[in-house]
PDB file of C-alpha atoms in Angstrom:
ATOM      1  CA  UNK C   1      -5.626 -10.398 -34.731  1.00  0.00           C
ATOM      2  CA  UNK C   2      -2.455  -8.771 -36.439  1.00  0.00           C
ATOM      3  CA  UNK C   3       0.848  -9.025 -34.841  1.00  0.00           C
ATOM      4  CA  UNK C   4       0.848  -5.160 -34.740  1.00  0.00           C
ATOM      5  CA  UNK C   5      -2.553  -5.617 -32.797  1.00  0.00           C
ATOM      6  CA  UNK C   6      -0.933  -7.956 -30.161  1.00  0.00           C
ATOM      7  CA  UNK C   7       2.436  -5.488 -29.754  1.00  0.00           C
ATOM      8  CA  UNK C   8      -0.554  -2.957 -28.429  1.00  0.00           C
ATOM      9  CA  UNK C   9      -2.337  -5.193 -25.887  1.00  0.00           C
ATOM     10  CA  UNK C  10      -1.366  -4.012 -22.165  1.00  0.00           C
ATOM     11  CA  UNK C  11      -2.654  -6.864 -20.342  1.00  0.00           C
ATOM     12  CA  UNK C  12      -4.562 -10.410 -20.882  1.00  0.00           C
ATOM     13  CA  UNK C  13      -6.742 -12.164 -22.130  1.00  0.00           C
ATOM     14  CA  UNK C  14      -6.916 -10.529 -25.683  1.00  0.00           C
ATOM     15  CA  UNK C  15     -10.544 -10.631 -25.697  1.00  0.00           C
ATOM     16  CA  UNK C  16     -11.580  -9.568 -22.095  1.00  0.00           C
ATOM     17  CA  UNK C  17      -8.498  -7.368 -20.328  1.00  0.00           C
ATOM     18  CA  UNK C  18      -7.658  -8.011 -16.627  1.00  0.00           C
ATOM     19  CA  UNK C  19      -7.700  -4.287 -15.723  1.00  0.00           C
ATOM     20  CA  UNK C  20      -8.933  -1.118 -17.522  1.00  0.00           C
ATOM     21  CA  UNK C  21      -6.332   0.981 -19.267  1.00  0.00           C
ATOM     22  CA  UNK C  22      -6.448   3.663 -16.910  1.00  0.00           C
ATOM     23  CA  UNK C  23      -4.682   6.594 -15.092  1.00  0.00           C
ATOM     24  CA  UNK C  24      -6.578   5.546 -11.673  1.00  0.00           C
ATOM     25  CA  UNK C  25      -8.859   8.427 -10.269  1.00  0.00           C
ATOM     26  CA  UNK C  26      -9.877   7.897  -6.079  1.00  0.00           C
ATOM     27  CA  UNK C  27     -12.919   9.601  -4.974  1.00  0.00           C
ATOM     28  CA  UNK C  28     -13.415   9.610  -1.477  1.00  0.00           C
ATOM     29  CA  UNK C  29     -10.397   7.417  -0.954  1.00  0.00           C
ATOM     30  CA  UNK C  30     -10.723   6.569   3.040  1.00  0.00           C
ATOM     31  CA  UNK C  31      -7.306   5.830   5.127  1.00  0.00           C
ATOM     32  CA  UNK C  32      -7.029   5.005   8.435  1.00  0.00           C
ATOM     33  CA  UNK C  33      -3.199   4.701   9.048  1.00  0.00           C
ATOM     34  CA  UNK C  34      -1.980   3.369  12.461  1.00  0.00           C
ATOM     35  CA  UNK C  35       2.026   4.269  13.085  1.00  0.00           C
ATOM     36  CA  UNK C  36       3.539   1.309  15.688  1.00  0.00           C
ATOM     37  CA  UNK C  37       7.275   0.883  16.578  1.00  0.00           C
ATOM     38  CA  UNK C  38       8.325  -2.172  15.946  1.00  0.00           C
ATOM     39  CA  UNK C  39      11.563  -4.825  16.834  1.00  0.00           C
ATOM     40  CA  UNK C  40      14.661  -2.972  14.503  1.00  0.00           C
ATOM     41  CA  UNK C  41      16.041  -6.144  13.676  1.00  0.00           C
ATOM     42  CA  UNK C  42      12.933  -7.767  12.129  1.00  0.00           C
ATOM     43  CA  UNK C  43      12.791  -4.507   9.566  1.00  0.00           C
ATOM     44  CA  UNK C  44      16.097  -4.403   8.809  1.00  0.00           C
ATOM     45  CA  UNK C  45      16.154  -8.497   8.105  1.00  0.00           C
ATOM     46  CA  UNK C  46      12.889  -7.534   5.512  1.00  0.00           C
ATOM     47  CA  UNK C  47      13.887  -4.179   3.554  1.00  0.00           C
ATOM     48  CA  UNK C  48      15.913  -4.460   0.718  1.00  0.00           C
ATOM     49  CA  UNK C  49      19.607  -2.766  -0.065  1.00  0.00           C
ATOM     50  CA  UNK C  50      20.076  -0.193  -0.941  1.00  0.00           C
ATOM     51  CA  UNK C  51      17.176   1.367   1.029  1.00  0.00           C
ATOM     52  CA  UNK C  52      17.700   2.052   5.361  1.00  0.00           C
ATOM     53  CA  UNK C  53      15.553   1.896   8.099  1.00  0.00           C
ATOM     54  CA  UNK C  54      17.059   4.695  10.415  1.00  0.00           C
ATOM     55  CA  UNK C  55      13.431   4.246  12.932  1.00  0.00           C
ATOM     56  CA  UNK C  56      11.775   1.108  13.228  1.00  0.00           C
ATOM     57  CA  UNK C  57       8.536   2.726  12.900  1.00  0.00           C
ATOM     58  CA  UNK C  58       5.684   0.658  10.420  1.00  0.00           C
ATOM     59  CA  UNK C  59       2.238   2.303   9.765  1.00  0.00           C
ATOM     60  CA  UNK C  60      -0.352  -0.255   9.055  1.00  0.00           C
ATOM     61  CA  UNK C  61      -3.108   0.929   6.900  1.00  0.00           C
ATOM     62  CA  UNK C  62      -6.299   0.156   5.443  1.00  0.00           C
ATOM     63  CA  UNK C  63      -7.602   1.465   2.807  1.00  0.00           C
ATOM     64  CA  UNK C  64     -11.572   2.068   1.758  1.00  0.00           C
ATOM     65  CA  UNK C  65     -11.778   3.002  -2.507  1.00  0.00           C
ATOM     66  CA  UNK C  66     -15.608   3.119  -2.863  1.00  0.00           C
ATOM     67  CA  UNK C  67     -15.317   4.834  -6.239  1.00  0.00           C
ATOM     68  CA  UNK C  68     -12.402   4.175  -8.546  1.00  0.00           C
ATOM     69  CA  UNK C  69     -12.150   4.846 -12.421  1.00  0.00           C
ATOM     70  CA  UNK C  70     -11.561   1.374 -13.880  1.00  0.00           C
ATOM     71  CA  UNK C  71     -11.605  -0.765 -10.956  1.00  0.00           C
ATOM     72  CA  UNK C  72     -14.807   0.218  -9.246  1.00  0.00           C
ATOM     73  CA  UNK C  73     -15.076  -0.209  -5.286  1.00  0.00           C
ATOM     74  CA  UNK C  74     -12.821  -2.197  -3.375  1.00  0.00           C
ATOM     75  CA  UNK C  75     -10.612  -2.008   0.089  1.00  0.00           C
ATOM     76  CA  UNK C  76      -6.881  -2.941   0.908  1.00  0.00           C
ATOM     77  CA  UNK C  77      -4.604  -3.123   3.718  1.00  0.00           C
ATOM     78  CA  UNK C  78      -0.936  -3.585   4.516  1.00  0.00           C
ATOM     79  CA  UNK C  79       2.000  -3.015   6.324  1.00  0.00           C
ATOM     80  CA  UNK C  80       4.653   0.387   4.991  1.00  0.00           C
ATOM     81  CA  UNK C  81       7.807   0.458   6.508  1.00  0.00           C
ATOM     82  CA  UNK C  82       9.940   4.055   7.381  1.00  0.00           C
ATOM     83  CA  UNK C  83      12.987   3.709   5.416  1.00  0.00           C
ATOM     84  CA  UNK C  84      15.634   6.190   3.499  1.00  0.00           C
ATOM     85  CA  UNK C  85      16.996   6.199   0.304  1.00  0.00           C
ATOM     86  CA  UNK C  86      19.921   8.914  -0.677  1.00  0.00           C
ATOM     87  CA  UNK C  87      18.905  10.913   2.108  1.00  0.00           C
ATOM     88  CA  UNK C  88      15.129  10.968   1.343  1.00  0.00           C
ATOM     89  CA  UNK C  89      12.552  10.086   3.866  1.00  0.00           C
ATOM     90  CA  UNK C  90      10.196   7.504   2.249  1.00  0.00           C
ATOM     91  CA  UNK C  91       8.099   4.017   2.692  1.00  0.00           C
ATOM     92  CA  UNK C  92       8.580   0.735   1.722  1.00  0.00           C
ATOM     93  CA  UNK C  93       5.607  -1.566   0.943  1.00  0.00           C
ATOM     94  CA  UNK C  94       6.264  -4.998   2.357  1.00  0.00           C
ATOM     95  CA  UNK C  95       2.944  -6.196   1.576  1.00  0.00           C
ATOM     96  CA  UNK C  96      -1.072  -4.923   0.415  1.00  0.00           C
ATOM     97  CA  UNK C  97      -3.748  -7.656   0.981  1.00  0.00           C
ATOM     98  CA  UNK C  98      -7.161  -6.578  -1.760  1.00  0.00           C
ATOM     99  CA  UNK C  99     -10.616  -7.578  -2.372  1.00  0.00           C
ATOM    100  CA  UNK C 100     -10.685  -7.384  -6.214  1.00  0.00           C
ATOM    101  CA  UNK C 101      -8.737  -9.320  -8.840  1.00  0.00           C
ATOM    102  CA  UNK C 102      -8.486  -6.369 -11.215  1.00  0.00           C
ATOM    103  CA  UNK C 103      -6.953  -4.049  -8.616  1.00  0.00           C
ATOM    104  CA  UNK C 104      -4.520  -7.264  -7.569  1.00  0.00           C
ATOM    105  CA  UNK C 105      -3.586  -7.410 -11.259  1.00  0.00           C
ATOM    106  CA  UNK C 106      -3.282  -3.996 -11.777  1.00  0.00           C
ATOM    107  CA  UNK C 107      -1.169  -3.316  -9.326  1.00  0.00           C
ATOM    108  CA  UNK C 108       1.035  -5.894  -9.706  1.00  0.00           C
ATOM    109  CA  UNK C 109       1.291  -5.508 -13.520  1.00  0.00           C
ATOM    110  CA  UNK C 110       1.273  -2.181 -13.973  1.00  0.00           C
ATOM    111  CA  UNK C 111       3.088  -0.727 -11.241  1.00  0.00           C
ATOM    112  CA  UNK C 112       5.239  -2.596  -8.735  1.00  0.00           C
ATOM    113  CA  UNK C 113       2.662  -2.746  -5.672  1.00  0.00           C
ATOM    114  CA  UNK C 114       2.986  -5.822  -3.748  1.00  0.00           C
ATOM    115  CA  UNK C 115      -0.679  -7.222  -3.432  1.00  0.00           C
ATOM    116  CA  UNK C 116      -2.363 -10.694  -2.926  1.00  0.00           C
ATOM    117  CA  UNK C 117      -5.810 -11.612  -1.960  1.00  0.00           C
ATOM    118  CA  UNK C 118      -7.241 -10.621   1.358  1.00  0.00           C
ATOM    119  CA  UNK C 119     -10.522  -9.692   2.736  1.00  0.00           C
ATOM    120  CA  UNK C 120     -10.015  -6.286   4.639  1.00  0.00           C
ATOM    121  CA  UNK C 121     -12.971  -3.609   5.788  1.00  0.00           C
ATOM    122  CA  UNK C 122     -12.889  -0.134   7.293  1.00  0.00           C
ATOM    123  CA  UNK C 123     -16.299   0.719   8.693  1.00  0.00           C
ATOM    124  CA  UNK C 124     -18.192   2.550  12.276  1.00  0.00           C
ATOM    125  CA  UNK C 125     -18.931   0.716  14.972  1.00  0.00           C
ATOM    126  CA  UNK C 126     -20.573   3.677  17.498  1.00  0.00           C
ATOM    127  CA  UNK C 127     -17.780   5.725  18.296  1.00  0.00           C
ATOM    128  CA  UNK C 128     -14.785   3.533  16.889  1.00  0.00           C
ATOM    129  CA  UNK C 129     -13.101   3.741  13.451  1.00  0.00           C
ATOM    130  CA  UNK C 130     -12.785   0.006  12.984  1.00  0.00           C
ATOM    131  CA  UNK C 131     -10.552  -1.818  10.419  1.00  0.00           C
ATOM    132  CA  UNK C 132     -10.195  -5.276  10.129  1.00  0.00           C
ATOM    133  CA  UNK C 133      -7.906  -7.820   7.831  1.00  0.00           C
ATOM    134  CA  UNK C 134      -8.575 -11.638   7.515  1.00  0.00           C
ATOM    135  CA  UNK C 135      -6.897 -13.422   5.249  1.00  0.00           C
ATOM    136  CA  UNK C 136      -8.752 -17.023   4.217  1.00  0.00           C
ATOM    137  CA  UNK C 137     -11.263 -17.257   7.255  1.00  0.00           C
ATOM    138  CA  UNK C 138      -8.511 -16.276  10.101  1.00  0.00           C
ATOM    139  CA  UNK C 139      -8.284 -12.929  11.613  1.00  0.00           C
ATOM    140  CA  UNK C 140      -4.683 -11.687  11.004  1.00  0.00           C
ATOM    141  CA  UNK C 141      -5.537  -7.769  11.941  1.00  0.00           C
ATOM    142  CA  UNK C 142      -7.979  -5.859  14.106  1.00  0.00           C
ATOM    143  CA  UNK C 143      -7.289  -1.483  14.325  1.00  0.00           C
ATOM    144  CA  UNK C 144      -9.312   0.684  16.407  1.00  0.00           C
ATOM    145  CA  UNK C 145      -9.185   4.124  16.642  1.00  0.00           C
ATOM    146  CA  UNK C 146     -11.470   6.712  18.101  1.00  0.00           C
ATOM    147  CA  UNK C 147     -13.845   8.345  15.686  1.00  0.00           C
ATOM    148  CA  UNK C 148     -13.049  12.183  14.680  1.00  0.00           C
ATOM    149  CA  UNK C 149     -12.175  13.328  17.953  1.00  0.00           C
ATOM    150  CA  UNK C 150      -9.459  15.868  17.128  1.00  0.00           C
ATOM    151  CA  UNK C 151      -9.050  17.419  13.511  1.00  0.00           C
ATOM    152  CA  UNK C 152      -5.880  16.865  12.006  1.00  0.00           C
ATOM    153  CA  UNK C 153      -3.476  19.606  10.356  1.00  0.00           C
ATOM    154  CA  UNK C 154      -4.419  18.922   6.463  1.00  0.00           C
ATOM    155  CA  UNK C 155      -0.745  19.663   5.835  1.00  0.00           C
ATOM    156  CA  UNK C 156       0.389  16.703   7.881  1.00  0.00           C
ATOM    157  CA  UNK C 157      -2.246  14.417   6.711  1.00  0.00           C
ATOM    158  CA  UNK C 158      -0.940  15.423   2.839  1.00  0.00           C
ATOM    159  CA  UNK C 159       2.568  14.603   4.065  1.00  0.00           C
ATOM    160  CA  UNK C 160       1.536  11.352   5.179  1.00  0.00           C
ATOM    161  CA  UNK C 161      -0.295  10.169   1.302  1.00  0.00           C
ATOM    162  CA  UNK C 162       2.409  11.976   0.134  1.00  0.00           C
ATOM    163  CA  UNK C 163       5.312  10.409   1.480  1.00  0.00           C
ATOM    164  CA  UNK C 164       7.753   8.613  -1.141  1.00  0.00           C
ATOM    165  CA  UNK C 165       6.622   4.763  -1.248  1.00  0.00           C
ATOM    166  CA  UNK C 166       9.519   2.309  -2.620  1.00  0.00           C
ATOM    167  CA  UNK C 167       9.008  -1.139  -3.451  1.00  0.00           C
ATOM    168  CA  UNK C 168      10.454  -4.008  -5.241  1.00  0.00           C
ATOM    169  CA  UNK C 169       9.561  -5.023  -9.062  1.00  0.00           C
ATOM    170  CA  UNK C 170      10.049  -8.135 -10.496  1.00  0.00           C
ATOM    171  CA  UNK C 171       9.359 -10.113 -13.945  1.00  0.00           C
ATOM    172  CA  UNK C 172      10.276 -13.769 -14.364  1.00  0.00           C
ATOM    173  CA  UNK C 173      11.996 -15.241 -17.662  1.00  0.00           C
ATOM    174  CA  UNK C 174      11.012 -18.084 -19.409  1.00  0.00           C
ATOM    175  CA  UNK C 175      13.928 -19.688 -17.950  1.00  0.00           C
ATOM    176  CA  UNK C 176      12.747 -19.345 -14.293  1.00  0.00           C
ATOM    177  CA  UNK C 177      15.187 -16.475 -13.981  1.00  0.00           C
ATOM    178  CA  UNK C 178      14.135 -12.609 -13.651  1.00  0.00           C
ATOM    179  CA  UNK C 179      13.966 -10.594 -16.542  1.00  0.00           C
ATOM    180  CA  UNK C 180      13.439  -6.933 -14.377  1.00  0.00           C
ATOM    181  CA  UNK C 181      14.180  -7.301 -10.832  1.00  0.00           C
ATOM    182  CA  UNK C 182      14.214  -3.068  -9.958  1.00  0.00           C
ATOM    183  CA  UNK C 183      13.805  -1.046  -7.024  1.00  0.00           C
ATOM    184  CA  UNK C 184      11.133   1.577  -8.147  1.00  0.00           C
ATOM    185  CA  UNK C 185       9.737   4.814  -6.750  1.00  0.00           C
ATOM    186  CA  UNK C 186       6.452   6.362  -6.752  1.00  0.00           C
ATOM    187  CA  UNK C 187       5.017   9.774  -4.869  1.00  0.00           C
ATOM    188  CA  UNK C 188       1.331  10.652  -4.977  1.00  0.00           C
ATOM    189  CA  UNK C 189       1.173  14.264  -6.023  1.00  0.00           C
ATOM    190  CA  UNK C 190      -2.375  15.037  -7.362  1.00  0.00           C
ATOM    191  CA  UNK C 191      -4.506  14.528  -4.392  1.00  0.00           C
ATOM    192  CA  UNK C 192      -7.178  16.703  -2.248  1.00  0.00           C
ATOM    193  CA  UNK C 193      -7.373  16.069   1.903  1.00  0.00           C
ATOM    194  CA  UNK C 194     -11.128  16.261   2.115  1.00  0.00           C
ATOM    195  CA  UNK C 195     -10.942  15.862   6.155  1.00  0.00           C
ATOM    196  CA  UNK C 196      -8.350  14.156   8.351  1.00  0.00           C
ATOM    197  CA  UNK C 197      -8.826  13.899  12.324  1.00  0.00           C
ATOM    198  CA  UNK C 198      -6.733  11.919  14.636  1.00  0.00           C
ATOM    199  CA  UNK C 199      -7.774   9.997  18.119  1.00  0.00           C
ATOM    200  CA  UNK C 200      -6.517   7.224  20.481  1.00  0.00           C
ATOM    201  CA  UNK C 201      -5.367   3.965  18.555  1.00  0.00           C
ATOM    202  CA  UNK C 202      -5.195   0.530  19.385  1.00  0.00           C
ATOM    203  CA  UNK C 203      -3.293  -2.414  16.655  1.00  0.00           C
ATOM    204  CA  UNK C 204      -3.591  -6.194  17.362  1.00  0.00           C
ATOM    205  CA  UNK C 205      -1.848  -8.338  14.538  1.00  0.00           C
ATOM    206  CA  UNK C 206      -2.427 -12.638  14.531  1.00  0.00           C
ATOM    207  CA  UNK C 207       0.390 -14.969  13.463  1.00  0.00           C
ATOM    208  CA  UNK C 208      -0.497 -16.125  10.195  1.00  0.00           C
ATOM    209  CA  UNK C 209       2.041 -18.409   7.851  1.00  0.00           C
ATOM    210  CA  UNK C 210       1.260 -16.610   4.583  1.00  0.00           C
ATOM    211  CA  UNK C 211      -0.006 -13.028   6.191  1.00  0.00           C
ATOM    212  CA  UNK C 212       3.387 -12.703   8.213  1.00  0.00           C
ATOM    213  CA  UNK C 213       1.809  -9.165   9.640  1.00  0.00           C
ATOM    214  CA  UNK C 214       2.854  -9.981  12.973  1.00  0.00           C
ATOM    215  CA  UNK C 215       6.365 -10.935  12.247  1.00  0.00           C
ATOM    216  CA  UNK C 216       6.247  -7.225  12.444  1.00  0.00           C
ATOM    217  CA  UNK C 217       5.730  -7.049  16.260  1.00  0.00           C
ATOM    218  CA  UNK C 218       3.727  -3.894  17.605  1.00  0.00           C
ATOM    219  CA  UNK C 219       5.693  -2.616  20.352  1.00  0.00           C
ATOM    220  CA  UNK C 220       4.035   0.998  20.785  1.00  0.00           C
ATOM    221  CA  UNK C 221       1.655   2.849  19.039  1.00  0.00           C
ATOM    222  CA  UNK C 222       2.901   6.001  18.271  1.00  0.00           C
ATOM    223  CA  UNK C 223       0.197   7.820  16.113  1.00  0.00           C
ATOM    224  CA  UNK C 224      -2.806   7.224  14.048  1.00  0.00           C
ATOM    225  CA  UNK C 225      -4.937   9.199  11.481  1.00  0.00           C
ATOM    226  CA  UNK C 226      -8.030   8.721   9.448  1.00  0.00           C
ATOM    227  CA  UNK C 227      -8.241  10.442   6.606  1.00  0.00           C
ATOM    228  CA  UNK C 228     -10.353  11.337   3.299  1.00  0.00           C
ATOM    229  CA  UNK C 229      -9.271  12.275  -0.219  1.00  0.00           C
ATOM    230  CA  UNK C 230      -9.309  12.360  -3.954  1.00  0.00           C
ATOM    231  CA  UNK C 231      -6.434  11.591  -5.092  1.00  0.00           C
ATOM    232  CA  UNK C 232      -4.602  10.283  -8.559  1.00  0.00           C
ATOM    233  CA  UNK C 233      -1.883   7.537  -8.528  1.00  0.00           C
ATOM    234  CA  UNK C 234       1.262   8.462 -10.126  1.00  0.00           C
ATOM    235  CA  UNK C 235       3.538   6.342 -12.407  1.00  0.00           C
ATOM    236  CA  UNK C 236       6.631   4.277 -10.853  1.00  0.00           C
ATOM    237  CA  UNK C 237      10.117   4.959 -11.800  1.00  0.00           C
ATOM    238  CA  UNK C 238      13.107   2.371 -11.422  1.00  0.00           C
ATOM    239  CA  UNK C 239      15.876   3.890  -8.852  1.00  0.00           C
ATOM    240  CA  UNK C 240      18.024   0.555  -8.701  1.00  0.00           C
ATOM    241  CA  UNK C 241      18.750  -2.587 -10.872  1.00  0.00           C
ATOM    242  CA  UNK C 242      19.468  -5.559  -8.439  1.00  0.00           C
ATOM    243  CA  UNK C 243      20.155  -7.603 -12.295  1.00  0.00           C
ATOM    244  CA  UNK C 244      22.902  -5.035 -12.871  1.00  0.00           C
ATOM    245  CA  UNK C 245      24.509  -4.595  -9.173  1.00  0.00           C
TER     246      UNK C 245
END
């Protein structure tokens, strides 16, 4: 292999890439997002400067990707919490738990999403919309919602995929230092609400040591929403450097 070949390579190995080279297409792209108020002080001890958290208000989602270009079929879930940043009304993603390696890498690579390895599902169980999260072989999340019972207004379920996420990127030196350490933005744009409904909702979240979900008490659920799109992920850009402040 040249040296102009390896200045190309994206990702590793050289010889079988972690992750496809690809702008990532969702098709049917299933959410069911549960919105819980939560203890201020906890939030404001977890998101980063210089974002704010003017409503302690998380939404806890899961996330069902049955057909993705690249990175096939696979489900995540995490915890998004309602913050500000120069007067805009965004998200930041504490934390994604995913059942595939590639999408793991991906994501962390790539982009800037924070993801580790978890074992979440979305599925039916009669009349429930059920979504679960374990993480190892301990239950660290169980959300129930009632199944379709009232459509949604496809303008608010847009607003909520579309909402401004922020989270935190970092790259570590050789040194044991950070090379990048940035506070990036990203806003889904391309996307299609193929239905959206909303119903009663119910959130139970397990202490876990290394799936701190409940650290993030749920105090009141305040809305919930299951929804299904095609969408397109758009690129991050960097909006702070902690290295430079």
């Amino acid at each position: 292999m040249q040296k102009e070949d390896v200045a190309r390579l994206f990702t590793t190995p050289v010889d079988s890439p972690a992750y496809a080279p690809a702008r990532y297409r969702f098709t049917n792209r299933e959410y069911l997002n549960i919105y819980y108020r939560t203890d201020p002080e906890a939030v404001r001890r977890l998101v980063p400067e210089p974002l704010t958290v003017t409503d302690p208000i998380v939404r806890f989602e899961i996330m069902r990707m049955p057909d993705t270009t690249g990175l096939g079929d696979y489900t995540e879930a995490g915890q998004l919490i309602a913050v500000e940043h120069e007067g805009e009304k965004g998200e930041f993603n504490l934390a994604m738990y995913v059942d595939s390696v590639p999408a793991i890498s991906s994501g962390r690579e790539y982009s800037a999403y924070p993801k580790k390895s978890g074992s979440p599902t979305l599925y039916v169980d009669s009349d429930t919309l059920v979504g679960t999260l374990d993480y190892g072989t301990l239950r660290v999340a169980t959300a129930t919602m009632g199944y379709k019972h009232h459509a949604m207004d496809p303008a608010k379920a847009r607003a909520q995929v579309c909402s401004p996420t922020f989270m935190v990127k970092t790259v570590p030196n050789y040194d044991g230092g950070l090379r990048v350490c940035d506070l990036v933005r990203t806003r889904i744009t391309d996307v299609t609400v193929k239905s959206a409904y909303t119903a009663p909702a119910r959130l139970e979240l397990f202490a876990h040591a290394m799936a701190p979900l409940a650290d993030l008490p749920v105090l009141e659920v305040v809305g919930a929403a299951h929804i299904l799109t095609d969408l397109t992920l758009s690129p991050v850009e960097p909006v702070f450097d902690y290295l430079s402040a």
